[in-house]
Short mmCIF file of C-alpha atoms and ligand atoms in Angstrom, two decimals:
data_model
loop_
_atom_site.label_atom_id
_atom_site.label_comp_id
_atom_site.label_asym_id
_atom_site.label_seq_id
_atom_site.Cartn_x
_atom_site.Cartn_y
_atom_site.Cartn_z
CA MET A 360 0.17 -0.14 -0.28
CA LYS A 361 1.34 3.09 -1.23
CA THR A 362 0.26 6.89 -0.63
CA ARG A 363 1.99 10.11 0.22
CA LEU A 364 2.75 9.02 3.62
CA THR A 365 4.28 5.91 3.41
CA GLU A 366 6.37 7.05 0.71
CA MET A 367 7.59 10.57 2.38
CA LEU A 368 8.84 8.39 5.77
CA GLY A 369 9.76 4.98 4.04
CA ILE A 370 7.15 3.42 5.89
CA LYS A 371 5.36 0.03 4.73
CA TYR A 372 1.82 0.82 5.94
CA PRO A 373 0.07 4.39 6.33
CA ILE A 374 -0.66 4.12 9.60
CA ILE A 375 0.86 6.03 12.38
CA CYS A 376 0.46 5.28 16.41
CA GLY A 377 -0.80 9.09 18.03
CA GLY A 378 0.76 10.42 20.86
CA MET A 379 -0.91 8.67 24.40
CA MET A 380 0.99 9.65 28.28
CA ARG A 381 2.11 6.93 29.95
CA LEU A 382 1.49 4.28 26.97
CA ALA A 383 3.45 5.63 24.33
CA TYR A 384 7.04 3.89 25.98
CA PRO A 385 10.52 3.21 23.48
CA PRO A 386 8.78 -0.94 23.28
CA LEU A 387 5.47 -0.06 22.61
CA CYS A 388 6.60 2.86 19.84
CA ALA A 389 9.74 0.12 18.55
CA ALA A 390 6.55 -2.75 17.97
CA ILE A 391 4.67 -0.45 15.40
CA SER A 392 7.60 0.89 13.72
CA ASN A 393 9.18 -2.85 13.67
CA ALA A 394 5.70 -3.97 12.03
CA GLY A 395 5.31 -1.74 9.33
CA GLY A 396 3.57 1.77 10.82
CA LEU A 397 5.49 4.57 12.47
CA GLY A 398 5.29 4.46 16.53
CA ASN A 399 4.95 6.98 19.11
CA LEU A 400 7.34 8.40 21.48
CA THR A 401 5.42 10.55 24.04
CA SER A 402 8.00 13.63 25.29
CA ALA A 403 6.21 14.25 27.99
CA MET A 404 6.73 11.85 30.00
CA TYR A 405 10.25 12.76 30.13
CA LYS A 406 11.69 15.66 32.39
CA ASP A 407 14.80 16.73 30.97
CA LYS A 408 16.98 16.46 27.37
CA ALA A 409 18.93 13.70 29.11
CA GLU A 410 15.74 11.71 29.63
CA LEU A 411 14.25 12.07 26.69
CA LYS A 412 17.71 11.01 24.46
CA ALA A 413 17.96 7.69 26.38
CA ALA A 414 14.10 6.86 25.39
CA ILE A 415 15.38 8.12 21.87
CA GLN A 416 18.56 5.69 22.08
CA GLU A 417 16.24 3.03 23.82
CA VAL A 418 13.56 3.71 20.32
CA ARG A 419 16.56 2.87 17.84
CA GLU A 420 17.99 -0.21 20.08
CA LEU A 421 14.92 -1.85 19.41
CA THR A 422 14.03 -0.88 15.35
CA ASP A 423 15.76 0.75 12.80
CA LYS A 424 12.58 2.11 11.30
CA PRO A 425 11.39 5.39 10.99
CA PHE A 426 9.16 7.05 14.30
CA ILE A 427 7.64 10.00 15.59
CA VAL A 428 7.96 12.21 19.02
CA ASN A 429 4.88 13.60 20.52
CA VAL A 430 5.03 17.00 22.02
CA THR A 431 1.74 18.57 22.97
CA LEU A 432 2.02 22.35 23.75
CA LEU A 433 -0.52 23.24 25.93
CA PRO A 434 -0.65 24.86 29.06
CA GLY A 435 -0.13 22.02 32.10
CA ILE A 436 1.41 19.40 30.19
CA VAL A 437 4.62 20.09 31.35
CA HIS A 438 6.51 22.38 33.54
CA GLY A 439 7.52 25.29 31.06
CA PRO A 440 8.95 26.89 28.75
CA GLU A 441 12.46 25.30 29.64
CA GLN A 442 11.44 21.60 29.32
CA TYR A 443 9.19 22.50 25.89
CA ARG A 444 13.23 23.52 24.46
CA ASP A 445 14.87 20.26 25.47
CA TYR A 446 12.42 18.57 23.75
CA PHE A 447 13.08 20.18 20.27
CA GLU A 448 16.56 20.55 21.29
CA THR A 449 16.66 16.73 21.53
CA CYS A 450 14.74 15.86 18.21
CA ALA A 451 16.88 18.60 16.36
CA GLU A 452 20.13 16.76 17.59
CA GLU A 453 18.59 13.59 17.28
CA LYS A 454 17.61 13.91 14.07
CA VAL A 455 14.41 12.29 14.85
CA PRO A 456 12.80 11.20 11.52
CA ALA A 457 9.05 12.95 12.36
CA MET A 458 7.62 14.90 14.98
CA GLU A 459 3.62 15.40 15.71
CA ILE A 460 2.93 18.41 17.27
CA GLY A 461 -0.20 19.65 18.92
CA GLY A 462 -1.45 22.83 20.49
CA THR A 463 0.06 25.94 19.34
CA PRO A 464 1.53 26.15 16.12
CA LEU A 465 5.60 25.21 16.23
CA ASN A 466 5.76 28.16 14.03
CA ARG A 467 4.42 30.16 16.63
CA TYR A 468 6.29 29.11 19.19
CA GLU A 469 9.44 31.83 19.85
CA ASP A 470 8.75 33.09 16.83
CA GLY A 471 9.15 29.69 15.33
CA LYS A 472 12.85 29.21 16.05
CA PHE A 473 12.63 25.31 16.52
CA PHE A 474 10.21 25.14 13.39
CA LYS A 475 13.16 26.05 11.34
CA LYS A 476 16.01 24.56 13.65
CA LEU A 477 14.01 21.19 13.23
CA LYS A 478 12.96 21.50 9.45
CA ASP A 479 16.74 22.62 8.95
CA ALA A 480 17.34 18.70 10.73
CA GLY A 481 15.46 17.05 8.32
CA VAL A 482 12.74 16.20 10.92
CA LYS A 483 9.68 15.71 9.53
CA LEU A 484 6.78 18.37 10.64
CA PHE A 485 3.21 17.09 11.39
CA HIS A 486 0.27 19.11 13.24
CA LYS A 487 -2.55 17.13 14.57
CA VAL A 488 -5.99 20.05 14.19
CA GLY A 489 -9.83 19.75 14.39
CA ALA A 490 -10.09 22.66 12.36
CA VAL A 491 -9.86 23.45 8.72
CA LYS A 492 -8.61 27.04 9.25
CA HIS A 493 -5.76 26.01 11.31
CA GLY A 494 -4.71 22.84 8.97
CA LYS A 495 -4.75 25.49 6.31
CA HIS A 496 -2.22 27.76 8.80
CA VAL A 497 -0.37 25.05 9.70
CA ALA A 498 -0.22 24.04 5.62
CA ALA A 499 1.09 27.69 5.24
CA ALA A 500 3.88 27.55 7.59
CA GLY A 501 5.57 24.56 5.95
CA TYR A 502 4.28 21.41 7.76
CA ASP A 503 4.66 18.86 6.35
CA GLY A 504 1.52 16.88 7.11
CA ILE A 505 -1.74 17.65 8.89
CA ILE A 506 -3.71 14.75 11.95
CA ALA A 507 -7.32 16.29 11.15
CA ALA A 508 -8.80 15.03 14.52
CA GLY A 509 -12.52 14.59 14.39
CA VAL A 510 -14.39 14.97 17.93
CA GLU A 511 -14.21 10.73 18.08
CA GLU A 512 -11.15 11.12 18.80
CA GLY A 513 -9.59 9.89 22.17
CA GLY A 514 -7.85 13.11 24.15
CA HIS A 515 -8.56 16.93 23.60
CA PRO A 516 -11.01 17.19 20.72
CA LEU A 517 -11.39 20.40 19.39
CA ASN A 518 -14.63 21.66 20.67
CA GLU A 519 -15.93 23.32 17.30
CA ASN A 520 -16.95 18.93 16.98
CA VAL A 521 -16.63 18.79 13.22
CA ALA A 522 -16.74 14.76 12.55
CA THR A 523 -14.22 12.88 11.09
CA THR A 524 -16.23 12.32 8.32
CA VAL A 525 -16.59 15.96 7.71
CA LEU A 526 -13.66 17.37 8.65
CA THR A 527 -11.40 15.26 6.47
CA PRO A 528 -13.03 15.36 2.92
CA ARG A 529 -13.13 19.14 3.84
CA MET A 530 -9.04 19.30 4.94
CA VAL A 531 -8.11 17.76 1.44
CA GLU A 532 -10.42 19.66 -0.37
CA GLU A 533 -8.14 23.14 1.29
CA VAL A 534 -4.72 21.83 1.36
CA ASP A 535 -1.93 20.41 -0.68
CA ILE A 536 0.40 18.42 2.06
CA PRO A 537 -0.85 15.12 3.46
CA VAL A 538 -3.70 14.67 5.34
CA ILE A 539 -3.46 11.79 7.63
CA THR A 540 -7.13 11.34 9.11
CA THR A 541 -7.71 10.48 13.12
CA GLY A 542 -10.95 9.90 15.94
CA GLY A 543 -12.81 6.50 15.68
CA MET A 544 -9.88 5.25 13.11
CA VAL A 545 -9.53 1.24 14.42
CA ASN A 546 -9.72 -1.35 11.69
CA GLY A 547 -9.28 -1.86 8.11
CA ARG A 548 -12.97 -0.41 7.01
CA SER A 549 -11.52 2.42 9.07
CA LEU A 550 -8.45 2.67 7.17
CA ALA A 551 -10.46 2.12 3.39
CA ALA A 552 -12.79 4.91 4.40
CA ALA A 553 -10.36 7.11 5.58
CA LEU A 554 -8.11 6.79 2.63
CA CYS A 555 -11.68 6.78 0.24
CA LEU A 556 -12.13 10.52 2.01
CA GLY A 557 -9.22 11.66 0.83
CA ALA A 558 -6.71 10.71 3.31
CA GLU A 559 -2.32 9.68 2.79
CA GLY A 560 -2.95 7.21 6.10
CA ILE A 561 -4.47 6.87 9.93
CA LEU A 562 -3.65 6.98 13.34
CA MET A 563 -4.35 5.68 16.04
CA ALA A 564 -4.08 5.32 19.67
CA THR A 565 -7.07 3.74 21.34
CA ARG A 566 -6.86 0.90 19.34
CA PHE A 567 -3.53 0.94 20.06
CA ILE A 568 -4.28 0.17 23.79
CA ASN A 569 -5.22 -3.38 23.60
CA THR A 570 -2.33 -4.68 21.91
CA HIS A 571 0.70 -7.29 23.55
CA GLU A 572 3.27 -4.30 23.43
CA CYS A 573 1.03 -1.60 25.45
CA LYS A 574 1.78 -3.03 28.60
CA VAL A 575 -1.68 -2.28 30.50
CA HIS A 576 -2.92 -4.32 33.45
CA ASP A 577 -5.51 -6.92 32.34
CA LYS A 578 -8.76 -5.49 33.33
CA ILE A 579 -7.26 -2.20 31.19
CA TYR A 580 -7.34 -4.30 28.27
CA GLN A 581 -10.71 -6.02 29.61
CA GLU A 582 -12.68 -2.68 29.71
CA MET A 583 -11.39 -1.99 26.24
CA ILE A 584 -12.98 -5.24 25.01
CA ASN A 585 -16.14 -4.64 27.50
CA ARG A 586 -17.24 -0.86 26.91
CA GLN A 587 -19.42 0.35 23.61
CA GLU A 588 -18.57 3.53 21.57
CA ASN A 589 -21.63 5.48 23.38
CA ASP A 590 -18.87 5.25 26.44
CA THR A 591 -17.12 8.02 26.33
CA VAL A 592 -18.15 11.29 26.85
CA LEU A 593 -17.06 15.30 25.86
CA TYR A 594 -15.82 17.52 29.18
CA GLY A 595 -13.68 20.24 29.88
CA ASN A 596 -15.59 22.70 27.89
CA THR A 597 -16.33 25.37 31.18
CA ILE A 598 -12.44 25.11 31.50
CA GLY A 599 -11.87 25.87 27.66
CA LEU A 600 -9.77 22.35 27.32
CA GLN A 601 -12.58 19.89 26.09
CA GLY A 602 -11.37 16.48 26.14
CA ARG A 603 -12.65 13.28 25.95
CA ALA A 604 -13.14 10.19 28.32
CA LEU A 605 -14.28 7.00 29.30
CA VAL A 606 -17.44 6.91 31.54
CA ASN A 607 -16.32 6.06 35.32
CA ASP A 608 -16.77 7.36 39.09
CA SER A 609 -14.20 9.91 37.76
CA ILE A 610 -15.53 11.96 34.90
CA ARG A 611 -19.40 11.60 36.19
CA LYS A 612 -17.74 13.54 39.38
CA VAL A 613 -16.26 16.06 36.91
CA MET A 614 -19.94 16.61 34.54
CA GLU A 615 -21.00 17.25 37.97
CA VAL A 616 -18.65 19.95 39.30
CA GLU A 617 -18.99 21.46 35.94
CA ALA A 618 -22.95 21.35 35.35
CA ARG A 619 -22.91 23.31 38.63
CA GLY A 620 -20.33 25.94 37.83
CA GLY A 621 -17.52 24.54 39.35
CA GLY A 622 -14.67 26.36 38.47
CA LEU A 623 -10.94 25.34 37.25
CA ASP A 624 -9.21 25.33 40.93
CA GLU A 625 -12.19 22.37 41.33
CA ILE A 626 -12.14 20.95 38.23
CA LEU A 627 -8.33 20.86 37.49
CA PRO A 628 -7.31 18.42 40.05
CA LEU A 629 -10.03 15.64 39.24
CA ILE A 630 -8.46 15.69 35.73
CA SER A 631 -5.25 16.09 36.22
CA GLY A 632 -3.10 12.84 35.03
CA GLN A 633 -1.90 12.21 38.77
CA TYR A 634 -3.70 9.28 38.47
CA GLY A 635 -2.66 7.46 35.09
CA ASP A 636 -0.49 4.84 36.63
CA GLN A 637 -3.11 3.62 38.51
CA ILE A 638 -4.96 3.25 35.70
CA TRP A 639 -2.80 1.78 33.43
CA LEU A 640 -0.85 -0.35 35.41
CA GLU A 641 -3.00 -1.19 38.78
CA GLY A 642 -5.85 -1.74 36.34
CA LYS A 643 -8.70 0.57 38.73
CA VAL A 644 -11.24 1.89 36.31
CA ASP A 645 -12.76 3.99 38.10
CA THR A 646 -9.63 6.05 39.51
CA GLY A 647 -9.52 8.66 37.52
CA LEU A 648 -9.55 9.97 33.26
CA ILE A 649 -9.19 7.64 30.36
CA PRO A 650 -8.90 9.56 28.18
CA VAL A 651 -10.30 6.51 25.44
CA GLY A 652 -11.97 7.49 21.50
CA GLN A 653 -14.94 6.52 20.32
CA SER A 654 -13.62 3.16 18.80
CA ILE A 655 -13.67 2.26 21.42
CA GLY A 656 -16.78 0.12 20.26
CA LEU A 657 -14.34 -1.66 17.90
CA ILE A 658 -11.49 -2.87 20.28
CA HIS A 659 -12.82 -6.93 20.61
CA ASP A 660 -9.40 -8.48 21.40
CA ILE A 661 -5.50 -7.41 22.40
CA VAL A 662 -3.20 -8.44 19.57
CA SER A 663 0.99 -7.93 19.07
CA CYS A 664 1.20 -4.75 16.61
CA LYS A 665 2.63 -6.93 13.91
CA GLU A 666 -0.90 -8.84 14.05
CA LEU A 667 -3.03 -5.64 13.82
CA LEU A 668 -1.01 -3.92 11.27
CA ASP A 669 -1.04 -6.86 8.71
CA ARG A 670 -4.98 -7.67 9.74
CA ILE A 671 -6.01 -3.47 9.20
CA VAL A 672 -4.05 -3.22 5.57
CA THR A 673 -5.15 -6.92 4.49
CA GLU A 674 -9.23 -6.25 5.56
CA ALA A 675 -8.88 -2.71 4.12
CA GLU A 676 -7.72 -4.09 0.70
CA ASP A 677 -10.77 -6.90 0.98
CA VAL A 678 -13.22 -3.53 1.83
CA LEU A 679 -11.77 -2.02 -0.86
CA SER A 680 -11.93 -4.46 -3.93
CA GLU A 681 -15.33 -5.84 -2.74
CA ASN A 682 -16.80 -2.09 -3.03
CA LYS A 683 -15.20 -1.91 -6.18
CA ALA A 684 -16.79 -5.20 -7.66
CA ARG A 685 -20.49 -4.00 -6.50
CA PHE A 686 -20.28 -1.65 -9.74
CA GLU A 687 -19.01 -4.51 -12.16
C1 FMN B 1839 -4.74 7.25 26.65
C2 FMN B 1839 -4.22 8.05 25.72
C3 FMN B 1839 -3.33 9.30 25.98
C4 FMN B 1839 -2.95 10.43 24.94
N1 FMN B 1839 -2.14 11.28 25.30
C5 FMN B 1839 -1.89 12.26 24.44
C6 FMN B 1839 -1.14 13.13 24.53
O1 FMN B 1839 0.12 13.60 25.53
N2 FMN B 1839 -1.07 14.00 23.42
C7 FMN B 1839 -1.57 13.93 22.15
O2 FMN B 1839 -1.46 14.91 21.54
N3 FMN B 1839 -2.53 13.28 22.41
C8 FMN B 1839 -2.84 12.57 23.00
N4 FMN B 1839 -4.24 11.09 22.68
C9 FMN B 1839 -4.54 11.88 21.64
C10 FMN B 1839 -3.90 11.02 20.57
O3 FMN B 1839 -2.92 11.01 20.43
C11 FMN B 1839 -4.78 10.42 19.46
O4 FMN B 1839 -5.19 12.00 19.19
C12 FMN B 1839 -5.85 10.00 19.19
O5 FMN B 1839 -6.52 9.81 20.08
C13 FMN B 1839 -6.78 9.22 18.38
O6 FMN B 1839 -8.14 8.94 18.65
P1 FMN B 1839 -8.54 7.19 18.94
O7 FMN B 1839 -8.22 6.99 20.42
O8 FMN B 1839 -10.25 6.95 18.77
O9 FMN B 1839 -7.43 6.77 17.91
C14 FMN B 1839 -4.17 10.57 23.83
C15 FMN B 1839 -5.31 9.19 23.70
C16 FMN B 1839 -5.02 8.24 24.76
C17 FMN B 1839 -6.18 7.34 23.78
#
């Protein structure tokens, strides 16, 4: 399967893993890249230059294939400008193959100095956006690709709430650089649909949780299989940072506080990532926010990254040829 994405990065399959705080560590990243996709290393888990450098080296010991580093330029994700500087400098020095930026466009951050540095180092830059106007901005700035994130996605969908099925073709109408679609992408049907909508590939996150190489507690794997597409909710609009999370006791509490007009001070402790390890490693599914997408409804098993990616591409090819046959 060849697309502008596979050609640009020299990867086998047009499938990227999205940033996943507390999950996208080197072993998962390398397993996805070894399976033919583009594994993700999420920078916010590393406190400084030395830690991120060591993580990049670990990925490189586990794979000789390309991978992508996520940096989310949002207030509260990392400790401050020094840490961001460390991330960008490290990625430029290490000449990482690609970066997934979220939040503030990198060309606007510190007068675009890191944007230029990374481009000069040959790093392919992708920005994750939820609106066409933002896509047009990053395309004009010289990014290499756009990740169009529909409202179905886990993490922080933009509050314009445009669905993947509309956002992707709208983005493709407006920009010339490759568009990667995300939000609800999970199997071969998703990949086939994304290609039909004009995308050059898909980005998934929630689906990668149920792989053997994503080391989570067995209760999490089971929860991912048991919960359905209507089991997530949007929260955070009252504080200007929308998110999507699995329905559980913690998110019910957040919704209750938001409904009665509780402020940032009351909400922030409830949505902070402090419970991450209890959730993922101890399987406490009612403690803290679990930032998954509606794609959870289409997760039915636990497989290796290789089985997953081979299966998605084979299914996509089958779906596309079955549908072609309908017109013959
Ligand atoms: C557990 C989890 C953690 C995430 N953490 C981040 C993150 O740190 N940075 C980021 O840009 N996106 C993050 N996201 C969002 C994903 O990268 C991606 O945009 C989104 O989940 C895609 O939708 P999907 O989950 O339906 O595939 C996270 C998603 C999940 C499921």
